[in-house]
CSV table of C-alpha atoms and ligand atoms in Angstrom, one decimal:
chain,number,residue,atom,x,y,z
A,1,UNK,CA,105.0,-128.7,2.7
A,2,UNK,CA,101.2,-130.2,1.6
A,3,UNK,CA,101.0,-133.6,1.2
A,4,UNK,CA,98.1,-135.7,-0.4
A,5,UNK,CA,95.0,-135.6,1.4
A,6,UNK,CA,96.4,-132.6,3.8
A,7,UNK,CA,93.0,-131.1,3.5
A,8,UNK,CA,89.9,-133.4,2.9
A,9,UNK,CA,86.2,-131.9,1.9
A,10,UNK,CA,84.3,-134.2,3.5
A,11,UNK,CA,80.8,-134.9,2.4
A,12,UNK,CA,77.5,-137.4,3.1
A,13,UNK,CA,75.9,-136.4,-0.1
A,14,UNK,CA,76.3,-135.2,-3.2
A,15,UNK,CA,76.0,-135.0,-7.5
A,16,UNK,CA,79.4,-136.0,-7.5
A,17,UNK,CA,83.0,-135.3,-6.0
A,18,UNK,CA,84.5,-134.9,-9.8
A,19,UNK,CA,82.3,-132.1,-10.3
A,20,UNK,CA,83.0,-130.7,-7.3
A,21,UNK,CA,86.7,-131.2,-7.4
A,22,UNK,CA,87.2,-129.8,-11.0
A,23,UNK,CA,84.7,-126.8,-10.0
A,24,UNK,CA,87.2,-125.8,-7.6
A,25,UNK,CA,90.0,-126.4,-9.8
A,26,UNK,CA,88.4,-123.9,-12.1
A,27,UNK,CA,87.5,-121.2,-9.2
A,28,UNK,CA,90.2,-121.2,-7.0
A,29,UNK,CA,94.4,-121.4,-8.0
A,30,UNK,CA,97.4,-122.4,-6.6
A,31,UNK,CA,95.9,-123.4,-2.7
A,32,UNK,CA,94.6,-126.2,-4.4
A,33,UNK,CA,96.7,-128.8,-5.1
A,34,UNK,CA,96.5,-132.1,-3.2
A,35,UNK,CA,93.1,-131.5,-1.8
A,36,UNK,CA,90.6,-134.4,-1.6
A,37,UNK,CA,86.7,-134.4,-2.1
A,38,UNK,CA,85.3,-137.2,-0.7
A,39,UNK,CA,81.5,-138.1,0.1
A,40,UNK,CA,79.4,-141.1,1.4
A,41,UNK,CA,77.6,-141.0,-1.2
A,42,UNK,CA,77.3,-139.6,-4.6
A,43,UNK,CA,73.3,-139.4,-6.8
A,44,UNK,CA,75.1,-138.6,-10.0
A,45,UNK,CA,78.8,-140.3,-10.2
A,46,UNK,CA,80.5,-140.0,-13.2
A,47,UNK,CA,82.3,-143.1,-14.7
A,48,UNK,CA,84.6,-143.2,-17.5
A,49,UNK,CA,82.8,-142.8,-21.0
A,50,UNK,CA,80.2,-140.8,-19.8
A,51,UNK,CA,78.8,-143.9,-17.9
A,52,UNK,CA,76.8,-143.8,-14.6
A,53,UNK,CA,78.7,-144.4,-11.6
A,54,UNK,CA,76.4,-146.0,-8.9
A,55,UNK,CA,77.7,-145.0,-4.9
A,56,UNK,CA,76.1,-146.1,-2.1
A,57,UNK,CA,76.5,-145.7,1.1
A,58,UNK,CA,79.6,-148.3,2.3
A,59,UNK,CA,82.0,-147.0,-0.9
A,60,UNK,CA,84.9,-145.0,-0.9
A,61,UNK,CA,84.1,-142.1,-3.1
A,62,UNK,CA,86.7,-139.5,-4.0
A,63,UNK,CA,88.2,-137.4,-6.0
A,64,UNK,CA,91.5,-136.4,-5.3
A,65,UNK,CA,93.5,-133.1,-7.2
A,66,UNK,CA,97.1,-133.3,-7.7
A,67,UNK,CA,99.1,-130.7,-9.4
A,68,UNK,CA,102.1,-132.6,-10.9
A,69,UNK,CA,105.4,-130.9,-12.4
A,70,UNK,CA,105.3,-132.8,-15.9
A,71,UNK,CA,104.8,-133.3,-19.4
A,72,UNK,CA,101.7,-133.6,-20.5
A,73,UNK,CA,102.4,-137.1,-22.7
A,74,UNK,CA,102.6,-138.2,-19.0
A,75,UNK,CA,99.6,-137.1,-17.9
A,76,UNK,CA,98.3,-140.9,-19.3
A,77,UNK,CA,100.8,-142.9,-16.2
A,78,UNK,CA,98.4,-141.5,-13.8
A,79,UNK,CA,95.0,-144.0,-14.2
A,80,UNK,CA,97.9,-146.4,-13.9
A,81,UNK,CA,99.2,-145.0,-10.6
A,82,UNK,CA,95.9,-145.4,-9.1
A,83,UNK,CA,94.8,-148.8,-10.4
A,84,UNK,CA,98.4,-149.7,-8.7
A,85,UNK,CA,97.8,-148.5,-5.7
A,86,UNK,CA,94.3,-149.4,-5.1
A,87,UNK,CA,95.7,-153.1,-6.0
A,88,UNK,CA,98.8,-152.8,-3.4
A,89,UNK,CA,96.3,-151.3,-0.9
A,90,UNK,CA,93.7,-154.5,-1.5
A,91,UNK,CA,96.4,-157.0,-1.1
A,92,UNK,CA,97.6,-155.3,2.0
A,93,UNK,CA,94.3,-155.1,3.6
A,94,UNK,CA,93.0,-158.5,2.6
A,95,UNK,CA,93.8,-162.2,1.7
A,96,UNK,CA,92.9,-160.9,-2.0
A,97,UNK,CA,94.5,-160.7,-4.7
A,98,UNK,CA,93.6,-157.9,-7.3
A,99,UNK,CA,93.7,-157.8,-10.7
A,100,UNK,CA,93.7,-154.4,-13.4
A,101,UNK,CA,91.7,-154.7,-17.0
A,102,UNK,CA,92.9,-152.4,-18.9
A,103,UNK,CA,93.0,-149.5,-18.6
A,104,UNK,CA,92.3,-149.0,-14.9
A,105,UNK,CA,89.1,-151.5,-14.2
A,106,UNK,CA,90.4,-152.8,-10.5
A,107,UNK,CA,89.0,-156.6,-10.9
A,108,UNK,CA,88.5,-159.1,-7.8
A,109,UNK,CA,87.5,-162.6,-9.3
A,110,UNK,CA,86.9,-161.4,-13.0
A,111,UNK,CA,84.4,-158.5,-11.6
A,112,UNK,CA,85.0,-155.0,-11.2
A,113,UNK,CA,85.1,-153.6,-7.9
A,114,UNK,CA,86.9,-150.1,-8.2
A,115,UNK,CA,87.6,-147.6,-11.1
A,116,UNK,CA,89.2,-144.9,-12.1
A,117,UNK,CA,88.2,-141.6,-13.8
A,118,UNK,CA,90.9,-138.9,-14.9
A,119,UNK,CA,90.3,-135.3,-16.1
A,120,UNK,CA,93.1,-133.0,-16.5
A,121,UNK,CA,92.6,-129.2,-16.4
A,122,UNK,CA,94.5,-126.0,-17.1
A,123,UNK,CA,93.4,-123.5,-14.3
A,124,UNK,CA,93.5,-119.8,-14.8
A,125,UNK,CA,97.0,-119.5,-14.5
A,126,UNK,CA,97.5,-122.5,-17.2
A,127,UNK,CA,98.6,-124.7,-14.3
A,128,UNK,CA,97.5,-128.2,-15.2
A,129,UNK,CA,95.9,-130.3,-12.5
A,130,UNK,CA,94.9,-133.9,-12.8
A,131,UNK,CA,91.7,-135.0,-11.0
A,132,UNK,CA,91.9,-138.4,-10.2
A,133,UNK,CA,88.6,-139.7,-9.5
A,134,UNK,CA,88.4,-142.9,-7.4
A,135,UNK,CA,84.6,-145.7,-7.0
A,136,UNK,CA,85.5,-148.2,-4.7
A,137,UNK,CA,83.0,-150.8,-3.6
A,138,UNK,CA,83.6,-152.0,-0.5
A,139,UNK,CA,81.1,-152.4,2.8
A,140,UNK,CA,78.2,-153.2,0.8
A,141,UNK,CA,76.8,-156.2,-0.9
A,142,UNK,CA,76.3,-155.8,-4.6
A,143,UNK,CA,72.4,-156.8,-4.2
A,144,UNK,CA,72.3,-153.8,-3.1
A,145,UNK,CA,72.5,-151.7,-5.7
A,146,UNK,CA,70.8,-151.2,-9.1
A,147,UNK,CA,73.2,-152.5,-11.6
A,148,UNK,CA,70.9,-150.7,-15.1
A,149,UNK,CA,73.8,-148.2,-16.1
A,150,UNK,CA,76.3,-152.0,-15.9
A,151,UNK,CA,74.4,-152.7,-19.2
A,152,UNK,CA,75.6,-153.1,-22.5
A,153,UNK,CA,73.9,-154.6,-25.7
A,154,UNK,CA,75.8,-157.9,-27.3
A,155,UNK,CA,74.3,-159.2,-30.5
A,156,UNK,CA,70.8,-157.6,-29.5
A,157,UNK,CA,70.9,-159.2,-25.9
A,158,UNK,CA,71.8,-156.8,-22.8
A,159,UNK,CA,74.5,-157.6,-20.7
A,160,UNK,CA,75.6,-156.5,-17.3
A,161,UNK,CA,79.1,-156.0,-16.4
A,162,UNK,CA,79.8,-158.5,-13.4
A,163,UNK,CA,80.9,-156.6,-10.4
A,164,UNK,CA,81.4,-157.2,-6.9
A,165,UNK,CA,82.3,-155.4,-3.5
A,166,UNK,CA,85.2,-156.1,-1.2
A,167,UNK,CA,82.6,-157.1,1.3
A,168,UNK,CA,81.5,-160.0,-1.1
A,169,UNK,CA,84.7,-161.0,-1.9
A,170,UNK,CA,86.0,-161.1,1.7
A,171,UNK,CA,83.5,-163.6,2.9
A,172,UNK,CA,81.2,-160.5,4.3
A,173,UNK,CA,83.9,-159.1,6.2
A,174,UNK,CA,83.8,-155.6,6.5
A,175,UNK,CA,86.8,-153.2,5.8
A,176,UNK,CA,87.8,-150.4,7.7
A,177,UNK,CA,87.4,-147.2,5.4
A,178,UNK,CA,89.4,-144.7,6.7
A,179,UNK,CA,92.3,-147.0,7.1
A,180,UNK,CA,92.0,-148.1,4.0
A,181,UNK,CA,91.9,-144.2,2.6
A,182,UNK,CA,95.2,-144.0,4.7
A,183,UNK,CA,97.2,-146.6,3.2
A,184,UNK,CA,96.0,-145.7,-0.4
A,185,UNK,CA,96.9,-142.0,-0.5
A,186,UNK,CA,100.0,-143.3,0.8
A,187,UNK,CA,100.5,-145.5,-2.0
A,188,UNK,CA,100.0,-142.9,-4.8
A,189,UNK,CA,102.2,-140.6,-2.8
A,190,UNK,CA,104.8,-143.2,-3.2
A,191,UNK,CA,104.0,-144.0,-7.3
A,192,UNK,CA,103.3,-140.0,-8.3
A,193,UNK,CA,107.2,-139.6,-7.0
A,194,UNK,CA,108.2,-142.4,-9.1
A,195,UNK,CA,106.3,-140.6,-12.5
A,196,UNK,CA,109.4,-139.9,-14.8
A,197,UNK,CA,110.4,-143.6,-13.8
A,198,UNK,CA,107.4,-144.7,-16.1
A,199,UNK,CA,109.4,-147.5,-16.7
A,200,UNK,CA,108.8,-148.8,-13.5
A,201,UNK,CA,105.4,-148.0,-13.1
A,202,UNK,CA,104.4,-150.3,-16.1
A,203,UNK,CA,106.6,-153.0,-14.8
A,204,UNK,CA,104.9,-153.1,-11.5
A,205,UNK,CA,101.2,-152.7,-13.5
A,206,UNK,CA,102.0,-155.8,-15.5
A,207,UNK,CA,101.9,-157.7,-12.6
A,208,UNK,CA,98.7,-157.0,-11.9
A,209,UNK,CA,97.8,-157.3,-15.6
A,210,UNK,CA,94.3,-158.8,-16.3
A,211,UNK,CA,94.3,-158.2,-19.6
A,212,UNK,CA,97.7,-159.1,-21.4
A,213,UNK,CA,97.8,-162.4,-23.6
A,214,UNK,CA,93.7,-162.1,-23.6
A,215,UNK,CA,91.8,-161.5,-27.1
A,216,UNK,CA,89.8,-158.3,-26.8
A,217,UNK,CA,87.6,-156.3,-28.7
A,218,UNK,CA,87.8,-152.2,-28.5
A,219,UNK,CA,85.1,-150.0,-28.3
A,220,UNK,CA,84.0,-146.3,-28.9
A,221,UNK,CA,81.3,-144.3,-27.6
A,222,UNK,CA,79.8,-145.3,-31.2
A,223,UNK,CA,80.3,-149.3,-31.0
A,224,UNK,CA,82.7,-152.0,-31.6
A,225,UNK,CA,85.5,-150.8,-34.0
A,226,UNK,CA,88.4,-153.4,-33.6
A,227,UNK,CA,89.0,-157.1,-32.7
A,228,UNK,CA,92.8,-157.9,-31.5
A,229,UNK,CA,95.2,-159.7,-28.9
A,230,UNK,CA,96.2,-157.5,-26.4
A,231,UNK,CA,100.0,-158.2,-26.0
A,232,UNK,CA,101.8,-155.2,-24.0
A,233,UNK,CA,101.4,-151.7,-22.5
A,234,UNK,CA,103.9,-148.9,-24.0
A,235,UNK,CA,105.6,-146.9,-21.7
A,236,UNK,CA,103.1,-144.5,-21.6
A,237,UNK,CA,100.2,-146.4,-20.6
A,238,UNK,CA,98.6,-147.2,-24.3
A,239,UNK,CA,97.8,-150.9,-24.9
A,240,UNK,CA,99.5,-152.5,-28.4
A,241,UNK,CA,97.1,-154.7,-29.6
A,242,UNK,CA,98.0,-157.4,-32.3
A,243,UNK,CA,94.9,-156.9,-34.7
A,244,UNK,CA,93.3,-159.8,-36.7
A,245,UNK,CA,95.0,-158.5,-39.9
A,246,UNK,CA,98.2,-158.8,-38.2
A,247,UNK,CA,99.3,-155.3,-37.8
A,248,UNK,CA,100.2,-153.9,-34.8
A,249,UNK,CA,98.2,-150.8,-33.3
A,250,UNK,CA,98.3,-148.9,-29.8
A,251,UNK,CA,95.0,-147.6,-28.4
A,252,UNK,CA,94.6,-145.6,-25.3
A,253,UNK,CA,92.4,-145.2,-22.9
A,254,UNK,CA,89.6,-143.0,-24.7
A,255,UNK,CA,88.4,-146.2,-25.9
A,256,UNK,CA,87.2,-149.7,-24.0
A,257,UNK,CA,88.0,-152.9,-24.3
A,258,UNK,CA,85.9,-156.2,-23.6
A,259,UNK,CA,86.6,-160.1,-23.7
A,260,UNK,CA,86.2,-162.0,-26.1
A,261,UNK,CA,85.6,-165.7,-24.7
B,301,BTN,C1,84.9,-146.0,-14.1
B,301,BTN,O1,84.0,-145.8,-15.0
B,301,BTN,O2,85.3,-147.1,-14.0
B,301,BTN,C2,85.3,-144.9,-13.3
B,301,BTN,C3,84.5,-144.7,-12.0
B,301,BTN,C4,85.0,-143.5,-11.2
B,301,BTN,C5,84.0,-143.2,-10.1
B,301,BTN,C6,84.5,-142.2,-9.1
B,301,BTN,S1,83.6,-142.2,-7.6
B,301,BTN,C7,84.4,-140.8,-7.1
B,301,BTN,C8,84.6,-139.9,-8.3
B,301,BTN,N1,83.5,-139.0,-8.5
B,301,BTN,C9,82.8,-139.3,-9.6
B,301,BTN,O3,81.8,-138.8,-10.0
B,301,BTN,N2,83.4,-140.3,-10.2
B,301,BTN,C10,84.6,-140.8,-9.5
């Protein structure tokens, strides 16, 4: 029987562990599922919308590949699973309590400290494999690191994305890692069994919502296209937004979404 995590690629540096996780997904078949790529550090980290992913030394940075027995309209529960269980794994660990922005932004304080990227793949054998890419700041302090690729222009004015690290947030305590690694794989074990009970899974997300009842404006690669309430997730993950005209519409997660104060 293989469980998650029953064979980790452990690295101190590389490009990034997606890469290297969906290369192998591509090379190899079967023997791969529930590996995990993980490395100290990473000089090209991918983020979600082809942003930069910054991972120092300190961070839990991995990629882990699951080979899941489902539909593919459920492919789209799985950024959820994770932001879950890095949430369940925070509040276990620490006094803190965790918050997710839609779609998978893990948020201590109303600054990110973890995210999610997901790629699915069809390997040679049309298998389909999720990679579930996981940045987690945690024994380092933000000063740390540049923060250029947390830009973003407003009215003609850049903006940086407020972040943080567990080790800020937990008045410079450190964290250990690998216990922490431990207690997370265990907690997507336990929410990729519960997958056809999506149900469930957006039940629990909800009560870590940081984004329901907020007013939000979406985004594409190309700029701002929408301004709305956000008022519920759909059972598949997809966030129904009430737009200013009044008309309902769901978006999903190939798009962002930011505050509007
Ligand atoms: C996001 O944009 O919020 C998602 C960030 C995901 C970063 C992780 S770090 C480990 C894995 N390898 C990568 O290159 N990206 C993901």
């Amino acid at each position: 029987m293989t469980y998650i995590g029953n064979k980790i690629f452990l690295f101190d540096a590389v490009k990034s562990t997606q890469e290297i996780a969906l290369s192998l997904v591509r090379r190899e078949n079967n023997r791969t599922k529930n590996v995990i790529i993980l490395s100290r550090t990473q000089s090209n980290g991918k983020g979600r919308m082809e942003r930069k992913w910054h991972s120092p030394y300190g961070g839990l940075w991995f990629s882990l590949i699951l080979k899941p027995n489902i539909e593919s309209s459920m492919i789209t529960i799985f950024p959820l699973i994770a932001g879950i269980s890095i949430c369940e794994t925070i509040s276990e660990m620490t006094e803190i309590t965790p918050k997710l922005k839609w779609p998978n932004d893990v948020l201590i304080s109303d600054k990110k400290v973890a995210g999610i990227v997901i790629d699915a793949e069809l390997d040679k054998h049309n298998t389909s494999y999720i990679i579930m890419g996981i940045g987690i700041n945690i024994n380092f302090n933000i000063n740390k690191i540049t923060i250029e690729n947390f830009e973003y222009k407003k009215d003609d004015k850049i903006q940086t994305y407020p972040i943080t690290t567990l080790k800020d947030e937990n008045n410079n305590n450190e964290i250990e890692i690998n216990k922490f690694l431990g207690i997370l794989l265990k907690k997507i074990d336990k929410w990729q069994k519960e997958i056809k009970n999506n149900k469930k899974v957006i039940k629990k997300y909800l009560e870590y919502s940081h984004t329901i009842g907020r007013r939000i404006q979406i985004f594409d690669n190309k700029g701002a296209i929408n301004n709305g309430m956000a008022c519920n997730i759909d059972n598949y993950g997809a966030l129904v937004v009430k737009l200013e005209n009044g008309k309902f519409q769901k978006i999903d997660s190939d798009v962002s979404i930011r505050y509007i104060e």
